[in-house]
Coordinates of C-alpha atoms in Angstrom, one line a residue:
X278 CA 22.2 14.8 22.8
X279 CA 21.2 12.8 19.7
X280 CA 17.8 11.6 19.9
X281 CA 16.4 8.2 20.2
X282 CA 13.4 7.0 17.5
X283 CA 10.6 5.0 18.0
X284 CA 9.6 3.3 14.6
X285 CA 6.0 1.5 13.8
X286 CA 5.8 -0.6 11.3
X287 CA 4.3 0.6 8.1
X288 CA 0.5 -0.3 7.9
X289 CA -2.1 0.6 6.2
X290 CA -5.1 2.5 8.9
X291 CA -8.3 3.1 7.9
X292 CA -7.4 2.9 4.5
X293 CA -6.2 6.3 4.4
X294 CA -2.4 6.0 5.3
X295 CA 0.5 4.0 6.2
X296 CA 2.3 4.8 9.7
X297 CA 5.7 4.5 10.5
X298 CA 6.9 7.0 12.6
X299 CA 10.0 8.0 14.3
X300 CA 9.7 10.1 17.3
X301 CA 11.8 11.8 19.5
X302 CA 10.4 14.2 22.4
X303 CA 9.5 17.7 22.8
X304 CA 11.8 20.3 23.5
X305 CA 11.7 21.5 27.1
X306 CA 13.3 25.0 28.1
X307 CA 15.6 25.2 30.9
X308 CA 13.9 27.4 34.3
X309 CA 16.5 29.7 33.2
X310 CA 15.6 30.1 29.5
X311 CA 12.3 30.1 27.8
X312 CA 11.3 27.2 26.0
X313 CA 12.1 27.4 22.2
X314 CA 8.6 27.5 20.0
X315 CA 9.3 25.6 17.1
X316 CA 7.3 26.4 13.6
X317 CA 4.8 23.7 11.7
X318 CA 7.5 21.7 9.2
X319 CA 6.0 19.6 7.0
X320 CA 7.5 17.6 3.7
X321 CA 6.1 16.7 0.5
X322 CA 7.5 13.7 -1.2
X323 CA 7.3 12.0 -4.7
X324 CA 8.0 8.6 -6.3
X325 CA 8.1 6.6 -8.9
X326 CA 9.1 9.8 -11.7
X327 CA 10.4 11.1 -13.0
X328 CA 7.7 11.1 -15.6
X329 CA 7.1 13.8 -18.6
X330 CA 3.1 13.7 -17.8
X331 CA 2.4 14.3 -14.2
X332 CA 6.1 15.7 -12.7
X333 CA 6.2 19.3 -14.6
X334 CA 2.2 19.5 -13.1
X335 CA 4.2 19.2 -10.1
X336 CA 7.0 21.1 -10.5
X337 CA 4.6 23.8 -11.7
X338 CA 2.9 24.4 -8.4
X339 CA 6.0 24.4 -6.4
X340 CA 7.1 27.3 -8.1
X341 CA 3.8 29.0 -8.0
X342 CA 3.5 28.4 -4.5
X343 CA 7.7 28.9 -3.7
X344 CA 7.9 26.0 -2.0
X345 CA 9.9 23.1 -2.3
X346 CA 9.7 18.9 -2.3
X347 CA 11.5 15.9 -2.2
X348 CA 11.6 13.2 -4.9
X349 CA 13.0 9.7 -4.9
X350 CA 13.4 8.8 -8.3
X351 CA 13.3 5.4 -9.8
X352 CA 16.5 4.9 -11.3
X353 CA 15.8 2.9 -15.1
X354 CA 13.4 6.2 -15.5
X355 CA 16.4 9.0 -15.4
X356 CA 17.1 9.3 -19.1
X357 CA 18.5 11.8 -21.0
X358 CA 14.7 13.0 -22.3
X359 CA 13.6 13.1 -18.7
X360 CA 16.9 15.0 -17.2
X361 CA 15.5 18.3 -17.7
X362 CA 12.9 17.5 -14.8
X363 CA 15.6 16.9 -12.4
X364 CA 17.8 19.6 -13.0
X365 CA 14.7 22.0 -13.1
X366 CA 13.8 20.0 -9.4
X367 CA 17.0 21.0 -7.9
X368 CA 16.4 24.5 -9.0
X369 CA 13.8 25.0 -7.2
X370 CA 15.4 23.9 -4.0
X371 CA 13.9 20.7 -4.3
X372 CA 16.4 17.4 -3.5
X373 CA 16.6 14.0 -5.2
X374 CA 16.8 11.0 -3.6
X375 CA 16.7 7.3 -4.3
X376 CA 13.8 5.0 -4.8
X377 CA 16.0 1.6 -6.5
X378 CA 16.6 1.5 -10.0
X379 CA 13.8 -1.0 -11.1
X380 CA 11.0 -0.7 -8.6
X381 CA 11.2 -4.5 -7.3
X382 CA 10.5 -5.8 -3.9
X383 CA 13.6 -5.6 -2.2
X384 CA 14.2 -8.1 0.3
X385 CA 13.8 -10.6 -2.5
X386 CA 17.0 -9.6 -4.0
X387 CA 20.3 -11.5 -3.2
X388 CA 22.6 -8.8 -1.1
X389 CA 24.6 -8.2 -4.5
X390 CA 20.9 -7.3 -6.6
X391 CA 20.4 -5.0 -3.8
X392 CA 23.5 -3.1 -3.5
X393 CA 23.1 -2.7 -7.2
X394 CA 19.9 -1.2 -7.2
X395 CA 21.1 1.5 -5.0
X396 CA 24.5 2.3 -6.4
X397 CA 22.9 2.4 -10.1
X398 CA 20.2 4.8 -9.5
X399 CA 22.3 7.1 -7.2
X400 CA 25.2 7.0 -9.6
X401 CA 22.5 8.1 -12.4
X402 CA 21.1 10.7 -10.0
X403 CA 24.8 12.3 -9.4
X404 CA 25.5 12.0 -13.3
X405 CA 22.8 14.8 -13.6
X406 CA 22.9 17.0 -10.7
X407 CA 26.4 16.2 -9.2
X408 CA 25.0 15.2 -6.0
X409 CA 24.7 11.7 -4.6
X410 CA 21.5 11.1 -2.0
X411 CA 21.4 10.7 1.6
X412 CA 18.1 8.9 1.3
X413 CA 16.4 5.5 0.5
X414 CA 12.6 4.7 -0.1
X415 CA 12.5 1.5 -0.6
X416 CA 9.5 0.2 -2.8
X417 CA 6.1 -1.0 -1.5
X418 CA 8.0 -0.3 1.8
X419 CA 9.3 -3.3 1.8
X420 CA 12.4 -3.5 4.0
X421 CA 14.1 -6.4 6.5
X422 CA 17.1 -5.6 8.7
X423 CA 19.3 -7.5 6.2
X424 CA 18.4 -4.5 3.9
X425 CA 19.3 -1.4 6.4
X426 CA 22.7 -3.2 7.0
X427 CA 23.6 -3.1 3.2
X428 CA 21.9 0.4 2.5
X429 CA 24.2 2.8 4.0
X430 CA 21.1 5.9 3.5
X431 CA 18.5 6.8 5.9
X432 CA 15.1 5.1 5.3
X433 CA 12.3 7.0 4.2
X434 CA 8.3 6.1 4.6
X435 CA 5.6 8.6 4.6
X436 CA 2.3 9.4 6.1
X437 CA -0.5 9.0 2.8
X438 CA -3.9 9.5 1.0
X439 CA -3.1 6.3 -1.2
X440 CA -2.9 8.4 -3.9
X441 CA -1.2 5.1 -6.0
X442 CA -4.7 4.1 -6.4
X443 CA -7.1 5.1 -9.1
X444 CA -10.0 4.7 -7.5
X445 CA -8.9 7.4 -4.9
X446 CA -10.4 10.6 -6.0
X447 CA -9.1 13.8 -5.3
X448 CA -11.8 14.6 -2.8
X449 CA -10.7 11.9 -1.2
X450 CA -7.7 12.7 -1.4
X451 CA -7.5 15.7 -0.3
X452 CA -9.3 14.5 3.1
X453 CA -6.9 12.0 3.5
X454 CA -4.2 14.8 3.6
X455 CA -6.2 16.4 6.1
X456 CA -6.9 14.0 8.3
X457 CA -3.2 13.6 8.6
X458 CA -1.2 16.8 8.4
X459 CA 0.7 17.8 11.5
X460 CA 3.8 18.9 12.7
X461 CA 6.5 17.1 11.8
X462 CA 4.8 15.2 8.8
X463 CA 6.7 13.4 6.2
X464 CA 4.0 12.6 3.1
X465 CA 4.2 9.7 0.8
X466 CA 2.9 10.7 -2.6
X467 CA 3.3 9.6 -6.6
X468 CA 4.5 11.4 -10.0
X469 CA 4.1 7.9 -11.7
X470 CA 2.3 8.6 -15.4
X471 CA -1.0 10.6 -15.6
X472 CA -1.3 10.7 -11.7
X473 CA -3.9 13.5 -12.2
X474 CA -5.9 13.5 -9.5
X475 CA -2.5 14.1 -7.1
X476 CA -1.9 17.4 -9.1
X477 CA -5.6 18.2 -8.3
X478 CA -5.6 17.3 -4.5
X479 CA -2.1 19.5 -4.8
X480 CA -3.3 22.5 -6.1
X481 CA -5.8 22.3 -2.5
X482 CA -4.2 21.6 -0.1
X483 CA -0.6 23.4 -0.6
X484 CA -2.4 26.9 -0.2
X485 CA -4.8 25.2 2.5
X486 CA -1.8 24.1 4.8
X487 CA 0.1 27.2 4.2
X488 CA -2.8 29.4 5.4
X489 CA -2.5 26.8 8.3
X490 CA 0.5 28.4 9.2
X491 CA 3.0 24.6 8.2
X492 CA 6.3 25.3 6.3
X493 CA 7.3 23.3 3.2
X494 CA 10.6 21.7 3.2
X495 CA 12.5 19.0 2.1
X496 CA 12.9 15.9 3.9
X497 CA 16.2 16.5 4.7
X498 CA 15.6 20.0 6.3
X499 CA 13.0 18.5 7.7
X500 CA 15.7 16.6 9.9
X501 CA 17.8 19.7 10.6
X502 CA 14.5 21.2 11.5
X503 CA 13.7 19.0 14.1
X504 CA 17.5 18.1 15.3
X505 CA 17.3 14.5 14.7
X506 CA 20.1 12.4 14.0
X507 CA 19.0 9.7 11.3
X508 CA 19.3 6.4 13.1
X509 CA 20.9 3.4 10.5
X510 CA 18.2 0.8 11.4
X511 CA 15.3 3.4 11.1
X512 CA 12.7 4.2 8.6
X513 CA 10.7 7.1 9.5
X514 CA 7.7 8.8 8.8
X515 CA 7.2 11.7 11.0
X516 CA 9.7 13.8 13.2
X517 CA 9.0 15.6 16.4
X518 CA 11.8 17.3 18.6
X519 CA 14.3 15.4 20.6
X520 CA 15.3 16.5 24.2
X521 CA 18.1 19.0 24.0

């Protein structure tokens, strides 16, 4: 059956992280079959690139560590200097995705600003890798049912170690990322210019979580992963298993 989501609101807790999750329940086995034991899938994500400073940092550790990401990339930045990020991205399993084309807050566009937004940036995305995305970040997280009716993508938040501000050190950021890694775990993180101290926290806690026995994987394996159906009016930030 397709599952059902629960979604928060997006707000900020403990100044560590923004919630907005969409749940489903656990799987249950049958008296007749043993219950299935799923594996620890979590998702690294990226805006605001792609950006010729911090995103080949990035890229970098993926491929050291074989594992891939997600990116939603703001559309005015995908030029023809910056391509070669993307394609290199994509070959290393990693999907691109769509984060508006010039960062504004969205509801505060008429409906015709809006569908612009989205059809530029995904039409500049498929121009270089010949794939249009399934997903939608929407800046600042700012979304309004007017929105999700003229997006036709699935919604995308995160779970985060506010790693968009400065002040945030990598220590800090790396026990942000701690205190919030689970099963299931969608994370909302930044390639924007000269975003050091996210490479750092990286090059931490990617080994750490693997040792912890969680799977990297990109947000849309993340939903075959867990079986869930992406819900039009949803914006999620964490999966978990719907009832089979």
């Amino acid at each position: 059956m397709k599952s059902r989501s629960i979604i928060i609101p997006a707000v900020l807790i403990a100044g560590c992280f923004a919630v907005g999750y969409g749940i489903g329940k656990m799987i249950k086995g049958s008296k007749e079959e043993a219950p299935e034991v799923p594996g620890k899938y979590i998702a690294l994500s990226f805006d605001d690139g792609p950006e010729p400073t911090t995103t080949p940092l990035i890229l970098d550790l993926l491929e050291e560590y074989d594992i891939p990401a997600s990116f939603f990339l703001w559309g005015e930045k995908i030029v023809p200097e910056r391509e070669q990020y993307i394609k290199r991205a994509v070959s290393l399993g990693c999907d691109i995705e769509n984060h508006s084309f010039t960062h504004k807050q969205m509801t505060r566009l008429s409906d015709e600003e809006i569908l612009d937004e989205i059809e530029k940036t995904s039409a500049a995305i498929e121009n270089v890798i010949g794939k249009r995305p399934e997903f939608f970040r929407p800046p600042f997280i700012n979304h309004d049912q007017r929105l999700h009716d003229l997006v036709d993508l699935t919604f995308i938040n995160g779970l985060n170690c506010m790693d968009w501000e400065g002040r945030v050190t990598t220590e800090q950021r790396i026990e942000g990322m701690r205190r919030i890694v689970d099963d299931g775990v969608i994370f909302l993180l930044h390639d924007f210019g000269e975003n050091y101290n996210t490479v750092e926290m990286l090059k931490t806690i990617i080994p750490e979580f693997k040792e912890q026995g969680y799977t990297f994987v990109t947000v849309p394996e993340l939903f075959k992963r867990f079986q869930v159906e992406p819900q039009r009016d949803s914006i999620y930030s964490k999966l978990s298993y719907p009832v089979k």
